């Protein structure tokens, strides 16, 4: 008797479940629109894509915070992400030397947005301009003509960042036309934030006498920033746009002499590079080295979820760190 009653309960439950399934089929919930799968190479570019794409994009960021972009080795996960992407966005100007072969290996045939298109590029780096220390008001030079000869750190001038996000907005709109108006609205909002950042930076540097605006960094990554805010580049620990170069004994001695002769107040380490050499030079030159939590974001951004994990936050950190140290 119990067995028969149990059979009836199971049968009733099955019937009710079936009715429920039919009812659910009659009124299916509205399916959320799938997000546009975008692969972005650098932390800066990924942040730009998220800012313009909003909820309509799913961003896979290849370079994690504090990973050097110059000599990166792509992983199988990178290949898989690129293979499944609907859009790929890069910094450009030769920064991602590893990208073309990675795209080929992944078999990706989709669109690639070069966010640097239209940016006026600096010719080479400061190390090519022998005998020149001062670059106050130096204007960047001609546009793309052999990417390997130009400075790829374009995002350090907020005006260039505006060009970059405009390129990204166009690429997103072409890949997802239904969201074009939302992307355009996000671009307007974010461009205003970039204008605000630029104005804040200009106001902060106006408080520092021109004679004190002297910069020594880990590597030559801040040329666009230096030109925009009329600073003076004295030298870098790594005498190159690329982080793989090494300082010779003579170059080290010359840099120490330059630092002493120019009256430099500080050497600034970078978050993605070890500060050991900078600290050794600082000790020889008798100046402080700004490192650790105060290190500049040269090639990277901070950790996700922190203010410095966004482009705007990292740039504000850089300006505050530089101004505070040079005002002392």
Coordinates of C-alpha atoms in Angstrom, one line a residue:
X1 CA 0.0 0.0 0.0
X2 CA 2.8 2.4 0.8
X3 CA 4.5 1.5 -2.4
X4 CA 1.4 2.3 -4.4
X5 CA 0.9 5.7 -2.6
X6 CA 4.6 6.5 -3.3
X7 CA 4.0 5.7 -7.0
X8 CA 1.1 8.1 -7.0
X9 CA 3.1 10.9 -5.4
X10 CA 5.9 10.5 -7.9
X11 CA 3.5 10.4 -10.8
X12 CA 1.8 13.5 -9.6
X13 CA 5.0 15.3 -9.1
X14 CA 6.1 14.3 -12.6
X15 CA 2.8 15.6 -14.0
X16 CA 3.1 18.9 -12.2
X17 CA 6.7 19.3 -13.3
X18 CA 5.6 18.7 -16.9
X19 CA 2.8 21.3 -16.6
X20 CA 5.3 23.8 -15.1
X21 CA 7.7 23.1 -18.0
X22 CA 4.9 23.7 -20.5
X23 CA 3.9 27.0 -18.7
X24 CA 7.5 28.2 -18.7
X25 CA 7.8 27.3 -22.4
X26 CA 4.6 29.3 -23.1
X27 CA 6.2 32.5 -21.5
X28 CA 10.0 32.2 -21.8
X29 CA 12.0 35.0 -20.1
X30 CA 13.6 37.6 -22.3
X31 CA 17.1 36.4 -23.1
X32 CA 19.9 38.9 -22.3
X33 CA 21.7 40.1 -25.4
X34 CA 25.1 38.4 -25.6
X35 CA 28.0 40.7 -24.9
X36 CA 30.6 41.5 -27.6
X37 CA 33.7 39.5 -26.9
X38 CA 36.7 41.9 -27.1
X39 CA 40.3 41.1 -26.5
X40 CA 42.4 44.1 -25.4
X41 CA 46.2 43.9 -25.2
X42 CA 47.3 46.3 -22.5
X43 CA 45.8 47.4 -19.2
X44 CA 45.3 50.9 -20.5
X45 CA 43.6 49.8 -23.7
X46 CA 41.4 47.3 -21.8
X47 CA 40.3 50.1 -19.4
X48 CA 39.4 52.3 -22.4
X49 CA 37.3 49.4 -23.9
X50 CA 35.5 48.9 -20.7
X51 CA 34.8 52.6 -20.3
X52 CA 33.4 53.0 -23.8
X53 CA 31.8 49.5 -24.2
X54 CA 30.1 49.4 -20.8
X55 CA 27.8 46.5 -20.1
X56 CA 27.7 45.6 -23.8
X57 CA 31.2 44.2 -23.9
X58 CA 33.1 41.3 -22.3
X59 CA 36.7 42.2 -22.2
X60 CA 39.6 39.8 -22.0
X61 CA 42.8 41.7 -21.0
X62 CA 46.0 40.0 -22.2
X63 CA 48.6 41.9 -20.1
X64 CA 48.0 41.8 -16.4
X65 CA 49.0 44.6 -14.1
X66 CA 52.8 45.2 -13.7
X67 CA 53.6 42.9 -16.6
X68 CA 56.2 44.4 -19.0
X69 CA 54.6 44.7 -22.5
X70 CA 57.8 44.9 -24.3
X71 CA 59.0 41.3 -24.0
X72 CA 55.7 39.5 -23.2
X73 CA 55.3 35.8 -24.1
X74 CA 51.7 35.0 -24.9
X75 CA 50.0 32.0 -23.2
X76 CA 47.7 29.2 -24.6
X77 CA 44.9 31.1 -22.8
X78 CA 45.7 34.2 -24.8
X79 CA 45.5 32.2 -28.1
X80 CA 42.2 30.8 -27.0
X81 CA 40.8 34.2 -26.1
X82 CA 41.9 35.8 -29.4
X83 CA 40.5 32.8 -31.4
X84 CA 37.1 33.4 -29.9
X85 CA 37.0 37.2 -30.0
X86 CA 34.8 39.3 -32.2
X87 CA 37.1 42.3 -31.9
X88 CA 40.7 42.8 -31.0
X89 CA 42.1 46.2 -29.7
X90 CA 45.8 47.1 -29.5
X91 CA 47.8 50.0 -28.4
X92 CA 49.9 50.0 -31.6
X93 CA 53.1 51.9 -32.5
X94 CA 55.0 48.6 -32.2
X95 CA 54.4 48.2 -28.4
X96 CA 53.0 44.7 -28.9
X97 CA 55.8 43.2 -30.9
X98 CA 54.5 39.7 -30.1
X99 CA 50.9 40.3 -31.3
X100 CA 51.0 39.7 -35.1
X101 CA 52.4 36.2 -34.7
X102 CA 50.0 35.5 -31.8
X103 CA 47.0 36.5 -34.1
X104 CA 48.4 34.2 -36.8
X105 CA 48.8 31.3 -34.4
X106 CA 45.3 31.8 -33.0
X107 CA 43.8 31.8 -36.5
X108 CA 42.0 35.1 -35.8
X109 CA 40.5 36.7 -38.9
X110 CA 38.4 39.4 -37.3
X111 CA 38.9 43.2 -37.1
X112 CA 41.8 44.7 -35.3
X113 CA 41.5 48.3 -33.9
X114 CA 44.8 50.1 -33.7
X115 CA 44.0 52.7 -31.1
X116 CA 47.0 54.8 -32.0
X117 CA 45.7 55.8 -35.4
X118 CA 45.7 59.6 -35.7
X119 CA 48.0 60.2 -32.8
X120 CA 50.9 62.5 -33.5
X121 CA 53.9 60.4 -32.6
X122 CA 57.2 61.3 -31.0
X123 CA 60.2 60.4 -33.1
X124 CA 62.3 57.8 -31.2
X125 CA 63.2 58.4 -27.6
X126 CA 65.1 61.0 -25.6
X127 CA 68.2 58.8 -25.8
X128 CA 68.3 59.7 -29.6
X129 CA 68.6 63.4 -28.8
X130 CA 72.1 63.6 -27.6
X131 CA 73.2 66.7 -25.8
X132 CA 69.7 67.8 -25.1
X133 CA 68.3 67.8 -21.6
X134 CA 65.5 70.2 -21.9
X135 CA 62.3 69.3 -23.7
X136 CA 60.0 71.9 -22.3
X137 CA 57.1 72.5 -24.6
X138 CA 58.6 70.0 -27.2
X139 CA 55.8 69.1 -29.6
X140 CA 55.5 65.5 -30.8
X141 CA 56.5 64.9 -34.3
X142 CA 55.1 63.3 -37.5
X143 CA 52.6 60.5 -37.7
X144 CA 53.1 56.8 -38.4
X145 CA 56.1 56.2 -40.6
X146 CA 57.8 53.1 -39.4
X147 CA 56.3 52.1 -36.0
X148 CA 59.6 50.8 -34.6
X149 CA 61.1 54.3 -34.7
X150 CA 58.4 55.9 -32.6
X151 CA 57.7 56.2 -28.9
X152 CA 54.7 53.8 -28.2
X153 CA 53.8 55.2 -24.7
X154 CA 51.2 57.5 -26.3
X155 CA 48.6 57.3 -23.5
X156 CA 50.6 59.4 -21.1
X157 CA 49.2 62.5 -22.8
X158 CA 45.4 62.7 -22.1
X159 CA 44.9 64.3 -25.5
X160 CA 46.2 61.1 -27.1
X161 CA 44.0 59.1 -24.9
X162 CA 41.0 61.0 -26.4
X163 CA 42.1 59.9 -29.8
X164 CA 42.5 56.3 -28.6
X165 CA 39.0 56.0 -27.1
X166 CA 37.5 57.6 -30.3
X167 CA 39.2 54.9 -32.3
X168 CA 37.9 52.3 -29.9
X169 CA 34.3 53.7 -30.1
X170 CA 34.4 53.5 -33.9
X171 CA 35.6 49.9 -33.7
X172 CA 33.0 48.8 -31.2
X173 CA 30.2 50.5 -33.2
X174 CA 31.3 48.7 -36.4
X175 CA 31.3 45.4 -34.5
X176 CA 28.0 45.9 -32.7
X177 CA 25.9 48.5 -34.6
X178 CA 22.9 48.0 -32.3
X179 CA 24.9 49.5 -29.4
X180 CA 26.4 52.4 -31.4
X181 CA 24.4 55.1 -29.7
X182 CA 25.4 53.8 -26.2
X183 CA 29.0 53.7 -27.2
X184 CA 28.8 57.3 -28.5
X185 CA 27.3 58.5 -25.3
X186 CA 30.0 56.7 -23.2
X187 CA 32.6 58.3 -25.4
X188 CA 31.2 61.8 -24.7
X189 CA 31.2 61.2 -21.0
X190 CA 34.7 59.7 -20.9
X191 CA 36.2 62.3 -23.1
X192 CA 35.0 64.9 -20.6
X193 CA 36.8 63.0 -17.9
X194 CA 40.0 63.1 -19.9
X195 CA 39.7 66.8 -20.4
X196 CA 39.3 67.2 -16.6
X197 CA 42.4 65.0 -16.0
X198 CA 44.4 67.2 -18.4
X199 CA 43.3 70.4 -16.7
X200 CA 44.1 68.9 -13.3
X201 CA 47.6 68.0 -14.4
X202 CA 48.2 71.4 -15.9
X203 CA 47.1 73.1 -12.7
X204 CA 49.3 70.8 -10.5
X205 CA 52.4 71.5 -12.6
X206 CA 51.7 75.2 -12.6
X207 CA 52.7 75.2 -8.9
X208 CA 56.1 73.8 -9.6
X209 CA 58.8 76.2 -10.8
X210 CA 60.2 75.4 -14.3
X211 CA 63.7 74.9 -12.8
X212 CA 62.4 72.0 -10.6
X213 CA 60.5 70.1 -13.3
X214 CA 63.3 67.6 -13.9
X215 CA 62.6 64.0 -14.4
X216 CA 64.6 60.8 -14.1
X217 CA 62.7 57.5 -14.4
X218 CA 63.3 53.8 -14.8
X219 CA 63.0 53.8 -18.6
X220 CA 62.1 56.4 -21.2
X221 CA 58.3 56.0 -21.0
X222 CA 57.1 59.5 -20.2
X223 CA 58.0 61.5 -23.3
X224 CA 54.5 62.4 -24.2
X225 CA 53.8 63.5 -20.6
X226 CA 57.0 65.5 -20.5
X227 CA 56.2 67.3 -23.7
X228 CA 52.6 68.0 -22.6
X229 CA 53.4 69.5 -19.2
X230 CA 56.7 71.1 -20.1
X231 CA 59.1 69.1 -18.0
X232 CA 62.8 68.4 -18.5
X233 CA 64.0 64.9 -19.1
X234 CA 67.4 64.4 -17.5
X235 CA 67.8 60.7 -18.1
X236 CA 66.5 57.2 -17.4
X237 CA 68.0 54.2 -15.6
X238 CA 67.3 52.1 -18.7
X239 CA 68.4 54.3 -21.6
X240 CA 65.7 53.2 -24.0
X241 CA 62.0 53.2 -24.9
X242 CA 62.3 49.4 -24.4
X243 CA 62.9 47.8 -21.0
X244 CA 65.3 45.2 -22.4
X245 CA 68.2 47.6 -22.8
X246 CA 70.9 47.8 -20.2
X247 CA 72.9 50.7 -18.8
X248 CA 76.6 50.5 -19.5
X249 CA 79.2 51.5 -16.8
X250 CA 79.9 54.8 -18.7
X251 CA 76.2 55.5 -19.1
X252 CA 75.7 54.9 -15.4
X253 CA 78.5 57.3 -14.5
X254 CA 77.2 59.9 -16.9
X255 CA 73.7 59.7 -15.5
X256 CA 74.9 60.2 -12.0
X257 CA 76.8 63.2 -13.1
X258 CA 73.8 64.6 -15.0
X259 CA 71.6 64.1 -11.9
X260 CA 74.1 66.0 -9.7
X261 CA 74.7 68.7 -12.3
X262 CA 71.1 69.3 -13.0
X263 CA 70.1 69.4 -9.3
X264 CA 67.5 66.6 -9.7
X265 CA 65.5 66.1 -6.6
X266 CA 64.4 62.5 -7.1
X267 CA 64.6 59.4 -9.2
X268 CA 61.2 57.7 -9.9
X269 CA 60.9 53.9 -10.1
X270 CA 58.2 52.2 -12.1
X271 CA 55.7 49.7 -10.9
X272 CA 56.5 47.1 -13.6
X273 CA 60.3 47.3 -13.2
X274 CA 62.6 46.4 -10.2
X275 CA 63.9 49.4 -8.4
X276 CA 67.4 48.0 -7.5
X277 CA 69.4 49.9 -10.2
X278 CA 67.5 53.1 -9.6
X279 CA 68.2 52.8 -5.9
X280 CA 71.9 52.3 -6.6
X281 CA 72.1 55.3 -8.8
X282 CA 70.1 57.4 -6.3
X283 CA 72.6 56.4 -3.6
X284 CA 75.6 57.4 -5.8
X285 CA 73.9 60.7 -6.8
X286 CA 72.7 61.5 -3.3
X287 CA 69.0 61.8 -4.2
X288 CA 66.0 60.0 -3.0
X289 CA 64.3 57.2 -5.0
X290 CA 60.5 57.1 -5.1
X291 CA 59.6 53.5 -5.3
X292 CA 57.2 50.9 -3.7
X293 CA 53.6 52.0 -3.4
X294 CA 54.6 55.4 -4.8
X295 CA 56.2 54.0 -8.0
X296 CA 55.0 55.5 -11.2
X297 CA 52.8 53.6 -13.6
X298 CA 54.8 53.7 -16.8
X299 CA 53.8 50.7 -18.8
X300 CA 51.0 49.4 -16.6
X301 CA 48.1 50.2 -14.3
X302 CA 47.5 49.2 -10.7
X303 CA 45.6 46.2 -9.5
X304 CA 41.9 45.8 -10.4
X305 CA 39.5 47.3 -7.9
X306 CA 42.0 50.0 -6.8
X307 CA 41.8 53.6 -8.0
X308 CA 45.1 53.1 -9.8
X309 CA 43.6 50.1 -11.6
X310 CA 42.0 52.6 -14.0
X311 CA 43.8 54.8 -16.5
X312 CA 42.4 58.0 -14.8
X313 CA 43.4 56.8 -11.4
X314 CA 46.9 55.8 -12.4
X315 CA 47.5 59.1 -14.2
X316 CA 46.4 61.0 -11.1
X317 CA 48.7 58.9 -9.0
X318 CA 51.6 59.7 -11.3
X319 CA 51.0 63.4 -11.3
X320 CA 50.6 63.6 -7.5
X321 CA 53.7 61.5 -6.9
X322 CA 55.8 63.6 -9.3
X323 CA 54.6 66.9 -8.0
X324 CA 54.8 66.0 -4.3
X325 CA 58.4 64.8 -4.7
X326 CA 59.6 67.7 -6.8
X327 CA 57.9 70.3 -4.7
X328 CA 59.9 69.1 -1.6

